[in-house]
Short mmCIF file of C-alpha atoms in Angstrom, two decimals:
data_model
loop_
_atom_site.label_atom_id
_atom_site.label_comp_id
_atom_site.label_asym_id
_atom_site.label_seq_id
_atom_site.Cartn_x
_atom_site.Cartn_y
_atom_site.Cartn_z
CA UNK A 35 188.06 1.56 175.03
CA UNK A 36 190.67 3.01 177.54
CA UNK A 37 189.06 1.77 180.51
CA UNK A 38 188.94 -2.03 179.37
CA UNK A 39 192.64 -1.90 179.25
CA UNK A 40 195.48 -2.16 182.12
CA UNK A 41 198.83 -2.37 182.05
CA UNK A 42 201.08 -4.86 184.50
CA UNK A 43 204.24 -4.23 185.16
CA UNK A 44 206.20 -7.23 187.23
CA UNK A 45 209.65 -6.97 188.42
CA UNK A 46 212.26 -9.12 190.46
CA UNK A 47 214.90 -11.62 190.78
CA UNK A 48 214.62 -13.61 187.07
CA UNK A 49 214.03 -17.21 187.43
CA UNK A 50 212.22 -19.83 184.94
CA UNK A 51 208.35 -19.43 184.67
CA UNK A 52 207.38 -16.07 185.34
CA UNK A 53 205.60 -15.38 181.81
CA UNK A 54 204.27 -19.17 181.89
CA UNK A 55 202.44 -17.70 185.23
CA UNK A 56 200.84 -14.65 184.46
CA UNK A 57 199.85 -15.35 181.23
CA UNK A 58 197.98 -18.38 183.03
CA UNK A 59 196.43 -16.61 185.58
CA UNK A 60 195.45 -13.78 182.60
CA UNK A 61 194.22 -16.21 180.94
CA UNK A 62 192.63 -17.99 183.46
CA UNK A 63 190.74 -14.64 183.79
CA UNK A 64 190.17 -14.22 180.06
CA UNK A 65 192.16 -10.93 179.94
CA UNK A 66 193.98 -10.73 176.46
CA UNK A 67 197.54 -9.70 176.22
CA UNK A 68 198.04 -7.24 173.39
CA UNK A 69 201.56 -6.28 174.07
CA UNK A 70 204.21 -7.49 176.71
CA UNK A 71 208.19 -6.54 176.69
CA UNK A 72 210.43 -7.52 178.72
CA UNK A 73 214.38 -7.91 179.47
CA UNK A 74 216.54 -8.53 182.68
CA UNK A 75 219.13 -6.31 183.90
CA UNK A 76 221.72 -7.69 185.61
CA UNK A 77 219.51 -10.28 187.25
CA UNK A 78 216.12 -8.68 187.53
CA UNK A 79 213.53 -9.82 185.12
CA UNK A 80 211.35 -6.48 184.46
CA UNK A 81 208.33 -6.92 182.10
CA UNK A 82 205.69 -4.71 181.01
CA UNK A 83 202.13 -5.92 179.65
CA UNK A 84 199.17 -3.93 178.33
CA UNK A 85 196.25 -6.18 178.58
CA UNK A 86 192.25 -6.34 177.41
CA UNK A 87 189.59 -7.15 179.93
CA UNK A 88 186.82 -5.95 177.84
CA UNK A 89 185.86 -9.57 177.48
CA UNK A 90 186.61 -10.78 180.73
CA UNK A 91 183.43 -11.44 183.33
CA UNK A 92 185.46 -10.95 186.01
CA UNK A 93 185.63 -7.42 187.59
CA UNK A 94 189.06 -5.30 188.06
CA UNK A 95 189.93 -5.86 191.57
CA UNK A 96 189.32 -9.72 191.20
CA UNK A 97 191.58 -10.05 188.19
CA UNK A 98 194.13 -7.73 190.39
CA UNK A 99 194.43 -10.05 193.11
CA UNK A 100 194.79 -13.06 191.06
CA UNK A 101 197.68 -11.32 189.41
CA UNK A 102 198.65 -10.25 193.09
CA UNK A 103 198.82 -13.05 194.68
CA UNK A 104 200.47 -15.27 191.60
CA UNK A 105 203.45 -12.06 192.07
CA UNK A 106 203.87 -13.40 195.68
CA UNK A 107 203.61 -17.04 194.92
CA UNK A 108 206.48 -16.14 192.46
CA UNK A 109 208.55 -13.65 195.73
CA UNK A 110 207.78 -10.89 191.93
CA UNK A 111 206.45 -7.15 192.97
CA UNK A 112 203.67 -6.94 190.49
CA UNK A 113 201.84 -3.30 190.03
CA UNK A 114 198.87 -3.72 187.83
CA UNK A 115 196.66 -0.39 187.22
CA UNK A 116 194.43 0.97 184.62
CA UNK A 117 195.83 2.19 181.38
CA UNK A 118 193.51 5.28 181.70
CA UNK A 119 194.78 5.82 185.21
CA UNK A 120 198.33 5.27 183.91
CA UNK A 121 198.33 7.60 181.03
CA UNK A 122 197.06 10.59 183.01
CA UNK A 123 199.69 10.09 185.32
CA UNK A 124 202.49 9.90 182.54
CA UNK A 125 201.02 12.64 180.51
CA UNK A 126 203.31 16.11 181.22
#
């Protein structure tokens, strides 16, 4: 279902460990990642994940400040939203 899925988007200066560190924290929070991409561009690491927390017993806004906080622990802006909320605002 839509509304068991999010999508995180992280960007910032690249530097070693920044997947190792989200997925951990994800998984920490027993969200599943079904897709990520990423690349860096001329020095920024940008990365996009779409992730399950359908199975997760943690709520939204707890696995959102995990996430949060792991982004500032790593000086990374991290945006993480629902995928529902995130297609309605890309849909023309």
């Amino acid at each position: 279902m839509s509304e068991d899925k999010i999508i995180v988007t992280i960007s910032g200066k690249d530097r070693v460990g920044i997947v190792a560190e989200i997925s951990a924290v994800l998984a920490k929070y027993e969200v599943n990642i079904e897709d990520i991409k990423q690349t860096i561009m001329q020095g920024c690491f940008m990365m996009f994940l779409l992730g399950d927390i359908s199975q997760s017993k943690y709520s939204f806004k707890e696995i959102k400040e995990a996430v949060s906080l792991s982004g500032q622990k790593l000086g990374m802006e991290i945006w993480m939203q629902k995928k529902e909320i995130f297609d309605k605002m890309h849909t023309i």
